[in-house]
Amino acid sequence: MKKLFVSGHRGMVGAAVVRAAEAQGGYTLLLRSRQELDLQDAAAVNALFATEQPDAVIHCAARVGGIIANRTFPADFMSENISVSFNVIDAARRYRTPRLLYLGSSCIYPRHAPQPIPETALLGSPLETTNEAYAIAKIASLKYCQYIRQQEKLVYHSAMPTNLYGPKDHYHPTYSHVIPGLLRKFHHALVTHADTVTVWGTGNVRREFLHVDDLARALLVLLEAENPPDIANIGTGTDVTIRELAELIAEVVGFKGNLCFDTSMPDGTPRKCLDISRIASLGWKPATDLATGLRETYREAASTGLLD
Ligand SMILES: NC(=O)c1ccc[n+]([C@@H]2O[C@H](COP(=O)([O-])OP(=O)(O)OC[C@H]3O[C@@H](n4cnc5c(N)ncnc54)[C@H](OP(=O)(O)O)[C@@H]3O)[C@@H](O)[C@H]2O)c1
């Protein structure tokens, strides 16, 4: 049994990795909540690695948020993400943990990256300004993994997931990502019998969405690959406009009123869809279609009071 440290296991991605690793078997999981171990505390992180000597790490802990959160708190996004990731990667390196998989993100590719985005587009042109601080922190960590692998032959590498949704997502009215934000808005409109829902932005930008359980299976494929790529995109390879997404969510929730678009709110990158040929060549493909995934996510969020 391999001892696998999953950082951020109470978050959306970390919890999905725990579910996938338990379902698959072969791992002893090493888990610490923020209350047990603050990953911004370098000494405490080093002590964990010295004592537990994990065989592998999937580093899911981060400060994560939607477009408004990123735009409002850039200094926090940069400092927390740099410190948490540096502490974990550096402790793994110091204690010679053989494998580490870092969670990048499709939103750290340049604003005008070619579509679908190949991994080689990283750092090819200027970043999207709304999440620049988060992107720079993530790129520094991803590069640190790449340099460690190059210099010391420890297999540290990164996954670049597209926009995710699923269990344990965050439903904050202002700071959430697009799917939880829209599920919340449409649910409220339904229960308050409102006749219109306002969606942020023009509705014309295109986005790709992946169920987090599909991501977790892909992360285990990458972790178990003998010679994984330094960077591997994880997505569905298909995208929808925000208008199409909003219409699908209205249908899932059962909202029959009107949609309008608030064009004073930022759109972000015009299109974001990943080239997933690298991860596909390792035998992975997504299993959950968007309509089914949204129906399950809505049922779970509504029944656990997350949308109230
Ligand atoms: N969500 C997406 O759509 C998406 C898309 C692409 C990439 N990703 C990447 O996937 C990774 C995980 O994202 P997620 O959506 O799972 O985020 P999440 O739900 O917010 O989970 C992040 C977890 O990290 C923990 N954490 C943060 N700072 C910590 C600290 N100082 N000490 C200990 N724990 C700390 C949080 O603990 P608390 O619960 O105590 O706050 C939380 O459990 C991130 O690197 C993110 O960039 C996410």
Coordinates of C-alpha atoms and ligand atoms in Angstrom, one line a residue:
M1 CA 0.0 0.0 0.0
K2 CA 1.3 3.4 -0.9
K3 CA 1.0 6.2 1.6
L4 CA -0.7 9.1 -0.3
F5 CA -0.9 12.6 1.2
V6 CA -3.9 14.4 -0.2
S7 CA -3.6 18.1 0.8
G8 CA -6.9 20.0 1.0
H9 CA -9.0 16.8 1.3
R10 CA -12.0 18.8 2.6
G11 CA -12.2 20.8 -0.6
M12 CA -14.0 19.9 -3.8
V13 CA -11.0 18.3 -5.6
G14 CA -9.3 16.8 -2.5
A15 CA -12.6 15.1 -1.4
A16 CA -13.1 13.7 -4.9
V17 CA -9.5 12.3 -4.8
V18 CA -10.2 10.6 -1.5
R19 CA -13.4 9.0 -2.9
A20 CA -11.5 7.8 -6.0
A21 CA -8.5 6.5 -4.1
E22 CA -10.8 4.6 -1.7
A23 CA -12.9 3.2 -4.5
Q24 CA -9.8 2.0 -6.4
G25 CA -7.8 0.8 -3.4
G26 CA -4.0 0.4 -3.0
Y27 CA -3.5 3.6 -1.0
T28 CA -3.2 4.5 2.7
L29 CA -4.4 8.0 2.9
L30 CA -2.6 10.7 4.9
L31 CA -5.1 13.5 5.5
R32 CA -4.9 16.7 7.6
S33 CA -7.5 19.4 7.9
R34 CA -6.5 23.1 8.1
Q35 CA -7.2 23.0 11.8
E36 CA -4.7 20.1 12.2
L37 CA -2.1 21.5 9.9
D38 CA -2.0 25.0 8.5
L39 CA -0.1 24.6 5.2
Q40 CA 1.2 28.2 5.4
D41 CA 3.3 27.1 8.4
A42 CA 6.5 25.7 6.8
A43 CA 7.8 24.2 10.0
A44 CA 4.6 22.2 10.6
V45 CA 4.6 21.0 6.9
N46 CA 8.2 19.8 7.2
A47 CA 7.4 18.0 10.4
L48 CA 4.6 16.1 8.8
F49 CA 6.8 14.9 5.9
A50 CA 9.6 14.0 8.4
T51 CA 7.3 12.0 10.5
E52 CA 5.0 10.4 7.9
Q53 CA 7.4 10.0 4.9
P54 CA 4.6 9.8 2.3
D55 CA 5.2 7.9 -0.9
A56 CA 3.2 10.3 -3.0
V57 CA 1.4 13.7 -2.8
I58 CA -1.6 15.0 -4.6
H59 CA -1.5 18.7 -3.7
C60 CA -5.1 20.0 -3.9
A61 CA -5.0 22.7 -1.2
A62 CA -5.2 26.3 -2.5
R63 CA -7.1 29.5 -2.1
V64 CA -9.7 29.2 -4.9
G65 CA -12.5 31.5 -6.1
G66 CA -14.4 32.9 -9.0
I67 CA -13.7 35.9 -11.1
I68 CA -15.0 38.5 -8.6
A69 CA -13.0 36.9 -5.7
N70 CA -9.9 36.9 -7.8
R71 CA -10.3 40.5 -8.8
T72 CA -11.1 41.7 -5.3
F73 CA -8.3 39.9 -3.3
P74 CA -5.3 39.6 -5.7
A75 CA -2.7 40.0 -2.9
D76 CA -4.3 37.2 -0.8
F77 CA -4.6 34.9 -3.8
M78 CA -0.9 35.4 -4.6
S79 CA 0.5 35.1 -1.1
E80 CA -1.6 32.2 0.1
N81 CA -1.1 30.2 -3.0
I82 CA 2.6 30.8 -3.2
S83 CA 3.2 29.9 0.4
V84 CA 0.9 26.8 0.7
S85 CA 2.3 25.3 -2.5
F86 CA 5.9 26.2 -1.9
N87 CA 5.8 24.7 1.6
V88 CA 4.3 21.4 0.4
I89 CA 6.5 21.0 -2.7
D90 CA 9.6 22.0 -0.8
A91 CA 8.9 19.6 2.1
A92 CA 8.3 16.8 -0.4
R93 CA 11.6 17.6 -2.1
R94 CA 13.5 17.9 1.2
Y95 CA 12.2 14.5 2.4
R96 CA 12.6 12.9 -1.0
T97 CA 9.0 12.0 -1.6
P98 CA 9.2 10.1 -4.9
R99 CA 6.0 11.4 -6.5
L100 CA 4.1 14.7 -6.3
L101 CA 1.2 15.8 -8.5
Y102 CA 0.4 19.5 -8.4
L103 CA -3.0 21.0 -9.4
G104 CA -2.6 23.8 -11.9
S105 CA -5.7 25.2 -13.7
S106 CA -6.8 26.0 -17.3
C107 CA -7.2 29.6 -16.2
I108 CA -3.4 30.0 -16.0
Y109 CA -3.1 29.8 -19.7
P110 CA -2.7 33.1 -21.7
R111 CA -5.9 35.1 -22.4
H112 CA -5.6 34.5 -26.2
A113 CA -4.2 31.0 -26.2
P114 CA -4.9 28.9 -29.3
Q115 CA -8.1 26.8 -29.0
P116 CA -8.3 24.0 -28.0
I117 CA -5.5 25.0 -25.7
P118 CA -2.4 22.7 -25.9
E119 CA -0.1 22.4 -22.8
T120 CA 2.6 24.2 -24.9
A121 CA 0.6 27.4 -24.8
L122 CA 1.7 28.1 -21.2
L123 CA 3.5 31.4 -20.9
G124 CA 3.2 32.0 -24.7
S125 CA 1.5 35.4 -24.4
P126 CA -0.1 37.8 -21.7
L127 CA -2.3 36.3 -19.0
E128 CA -6.0 37.1 -18.4
T129 CA -5.9 40.2 -16.1
T130 CA -8.8 39.2 -13.8
N131 CA -6.9 36.3 -12.3
E132 CA -3.3 37.2 -12.9
A133 CA -2.2 37.0 -9.3
Y134 CA -3.6 33.4 -8.9
A135 CA -2.1 32.4 -12.3
I136 CA 1.4 33.7 -11.5
A137 CA 1.4 31.9 -8.1
K138 CA 0.3 28.7 -9.8
I139 CA 2.8 29.0 -12.7
A140 CA 5.6 29.5 -10.1
S141 CA 4.6 26.2 -8.3
L142 CA 4.2 24.3 -11.5
K143 CA 7.6 25.5 -12.7
Y144 CA 9.1 24.5 -9.4
C145 CA 7.8 21.0 -9.9
Q146 CA 9.3 20.9 -13.4
Y147 CA 12.7 22.2 -12.2
I148 CA 12.8 19.6 -9.4
R149 CA 12.1 16.8 -11.8
Q150 CA 14.8 18.1 -14.2
Q151 CA 17.4 18.6 -11.5
E152 CA 16.8 15.8 -9.0
K153 CA 14.9 13.1 -10.9
L154 CA 11.9 13.2 -8.5
V155 CA 8.8 12.7 -10.6
Y156 CA 6.9 16.0 -9.8
H157 CA 4.4 17.0 -12.4
S158 CA 1.1 19.0 -12.9
A159 CA -2.4 18.5 -14.0
M160 CA -4.3 21.4 -15.6
P161 CA -8.0 20.9 -15.0
T162 CA -10.7 22.9 -16.7
N163 CA -13.6 24.4 -14.8
L164 CA -14.9 21.9 -12.3
Y165 CA -18.2 21.2 -10.7
G166 CA -19.7 18.6 -8.4
P167 CA -20.0 17.7 -4.7
K168 CA -18.5 20.1 -2.2
D169 CA -18.6 23.1 -4.5
H170 CA -18.9 26.6 -3.0
Y171 CA -22.2 28.5 -3.3
H172 CA -21.2 31.9 -2.1
P173 CA -23.5 34.5 -3.8
T174 CA -20.6 36.7 -5.0
Y175 CA -17.4 34.8 -4.9
S176 CA -18.4 31.4 -6.4
H177 CA -17.5 29.9 -9.8
V178 CA -20.1 30.0 -12.6
I179 CA -21.9 26.7 -12.1
P180 CA -22.6 27.0 -8.4
G181 CA -23.3 30.7 -8.8
L182 CA -26.0 30.0 -11.5
L183 CA -27.4 27.0 -9.6
R184 CA -27.9 29.2 -6.6
K185 CA -29.5 32.1 -8.6
F186 CA -31.9 29.8 -10.5
H187 CA -32.9 27.9 -7.4
H188 CA -33.6 31.2 -5.6
A189 CA -35.7 32.4 -8.5
L190 CA -37.6 29.2 -8.5
V191 CA -38.4 29.2 -4.8
T192 CA -39.2 33.0 -4.7
H193 CA -41.3 32.7 -7.9
A194 CA -39.2 35.4 -9.6
D195 CA -39.8 35.9 -13.3
T196 CA -36.3 36.9 -14.4
V197 CA -32.8 35.7 -13.7
T198 CA -29.8 38.0 -14.5
V199 CA -26.6 36.3 -15.6
W200 CA -23.3 38.1 -15.3
G201 CA -21.5 39.0 -18.6
T202 CA -22.6 38.8 -22.2
G203 CA -23.4 35.1 -22.2
N204 CA -21.3 34.7 -25.4
V205 CA -18.0 33.5 -23.9
R206 CA -17.4 29.7 -24.2
R207 CA -16.4 27.5 -21.3
E208 CA -15.6 23.8 -20.7
F209 CA -16.9 22.0 -17.6
L210 CA -15.7 18.7 -16.0
H211 CA -17.3 16.7 -13.2
V212 CA -14.8 16.6 -10.3
D213 CA -15.1 12.8 -10.0
D214 CA -13.9 12.5 -13.6
L215 CA -10.9 14.7 -12.7
A216 CA -10.1 12.6 -9.6
R217 CA -9.8 9.4 -11.8
A218 CA -7.6 11.3 -14.2
L219 CA -5.3 12.4 -11.3
L220 CA -4.8 8.8 -10.2
V221 CA -4.0 7.8 -13.8
L222 CA -1.3 10.5 -13.9
L223 CA 0.0 9.6 -10.5
E224 CA 0.4 5.9 -11.5
A225 CA 1.9 6.6 -14.9
E226 CA 5.6 5.6 -15.0
N227 CA 6.7 8.6 -17.0
P228 CA 3.8 11.2 -16.9
P229 CA 4.0 14.4 -18.9
D230 CA 5.2 17.4 -16.9
I231 CA 1.9 19.1 -17.6
A232 CA -1.4 17.3 -18.6
N233 CA -4.7 19.1 -19.4
I234 CA -7.8 17.5 -18.0
G235 CA -11.1 18.4 -19.5
T236 CA -13.8 17.2 -21.8
G237 CA -12.5 18.8 -25.0
T238 CA -15.9 20.4 -25.6
D239 CA -17.3 23.7 -24.6
V240 CA -20.6 25.6 -24.3
T241 CA -21.5 29.3 -24.2
I242 CA -22.5 30.8 -20.9
R243 CA -26.0 31.3 -22.4
E244 CA -26.3 27.6 -23.3
L245 CA -25.1 26.7 -19.8
A246 CA -27.6 29.1 -18.2
E247 CA -30.4 27.6 -20.3
L248 CA -29.4 24.1 -19.3
I249 CA -29.3 25.0 -15.6
A250 CA -32.7 26.7 -15.9
E251 CA -34.1 23.4 -17.3
V252 CA -32.3 21.3 -14.6
V253 CA -33.7 23.5 -11.8
G254 CA -37.2 23.8 -13.4
F255 CA -37.1 27.6 -13.8
K256 CA -39.5 28.7 -16.6
G257 CA -39.0 32.5 -16.5
N258 CA -36.7 34.8 -18.5
L259 CA -32.9 35.2 -18.7
C260 CA -31.2 38.5 -19.0
F261 CA -27.5 39.3 -19.2
D262 CA -25.7 42.0 -17.2
T263 CA -23.0 43.2 -19.6
S264 CA -21.5 45.5 -17.0
M265 CA -20.0 42.4 -15.3
P266 CA -16.7 41.0 -16.6
D267 CA -16.7 38.1 -19.1
G268 CA -13.1 36.9 -18.6
T269 CA -11.3 35.0 -21.3
P270 CA -13.4 34.8 -24.5
R271 CA -13.0 31.0 -24.9
K272 CA -11.4 28.3 -22.9
C273 CA -11.4 24.7 -24.1
L274 CA -8.5 22.3 -23.5
D275 CA -6.7 20.0 -25.9
I276 CA -6.9 16.7 -23.9
S277 CA -4.9 14.5 -26.2
R278 CA -2.1 13.9 -23.6
I279 CA -4.4 12.5 -20.9
A280 CA -6.4 10.6 -23.5
S281 CA -3.3 8.9 -24.7
L282 CA -2.9 7.5 -21.1
G283 CA -6.4 5.8 -21.5
W284 CA -8.5 8.3 -19.6
K285 CA -11.8 9.9 -20.8
P286 CA -14.6 11.7 -19.0
A287 CA -17.6 9.6 -18.0
T288 CA -20.2 12.2 -16.9
D289 CA -22.1 14.4 -19.5
L290 CA -22.9 17.9 -18.4
A291 CA -26.7 17.5 -18.2
T292 CA -26.4 14.4 -16.0
G293 CA -23.7 15.9 -13.8
L294 CA -25.7 19.1 -13.3
R295 CA -28.8 17.2 -12.4
E296 CA -26.9 15.2 -9.7
T297 CA -25.1 18.3 -8.4
Y298 CA -28.3 20.3 -8.1
R299 CA -30.1 17.4 -6.4
E300 CA -27.3 17.1 -3.8
A301 CA -26.8 20.8 -3.2
A302 CA -30.6 21.4 -2.8
S303 CA -31.1 18.5 -0.5
T304 CA -28.2 19.4 1.8
G305 CA -29.3 23.1 2.1
L306 CA -26.3 24.5 0.2
L307 CA -28.5 26.7 -1.9
D308 CA -30.6 28.2 0.9
Ligands
LIG1 N1 -12.6 24.4 -8.6 C1 -12.3 24.5 -9.9 O1 -13.1 24.7 -10.8 C2 -10.8 24.2 -10.2 C3 -10.5 24.3 -11.6 C4 -9.2 24.0 -12.0 C5 -8.2 23.8 -11.0 N2 -8.6 23.8 -9.7 C6 -7.5 23.6 -8.7 O2 -7.8 22.5 -7.9 C7 -7.2 22.7 -6.6 C8 -8.3 22.4 -5.5 O3 -9.4 23.3 -5.8 P1 -10.8 23.1 -5.0 O4 -11.9 23.6 -6.0 O5 -10.9 21.8 -4.5 O6 -10.7 24.2 -3.9 P2 -11.5 24.2 -2.5 O7 -12.7 23.4 -2.6 O8 -11.5 25.6 -2.0 O9 -10.5 23.4 -1.6 C9 -9.2 23.9 -1.2 C10 -8.9 23.2 0.1 O10 -7.6 23.7 0.5 C11 -7.6 23.9 1.9 N3 -6.6 24.9 2.2 C12 -6.4 26.1 1.7 N4 -5.5 26.8 2.4 C13 -5.0 26.0 3.4 C14 -4.1 26.1 4.4 N5 -3.3 27.2 4.5 N6 -3.9 25.0 5.2 C15 -4.6 23.9 5.1 N7 -5.5 23.7 4.1 C16 -5.8 24.8 3.3 C17 -9.0 24.4 2.1 O11 -9.2 24.2 3.5 P3 -10.6 24.8 4.2 O12 -11.7 23.9 3.8 O13 -10.3 24.9 5.6 O14 -10.7 26.2 3.6 C18 -9.8 23.5 1.3 O15 -10.1 22.3 1.9 C19 -6.7 24.1 -6.6 O16 -5.3 24.1 -6.8 C20 -7.4 24.7 -7.7 O17 -6.7 25.8 -8.3 C21 -9.9 24.0 -9.3

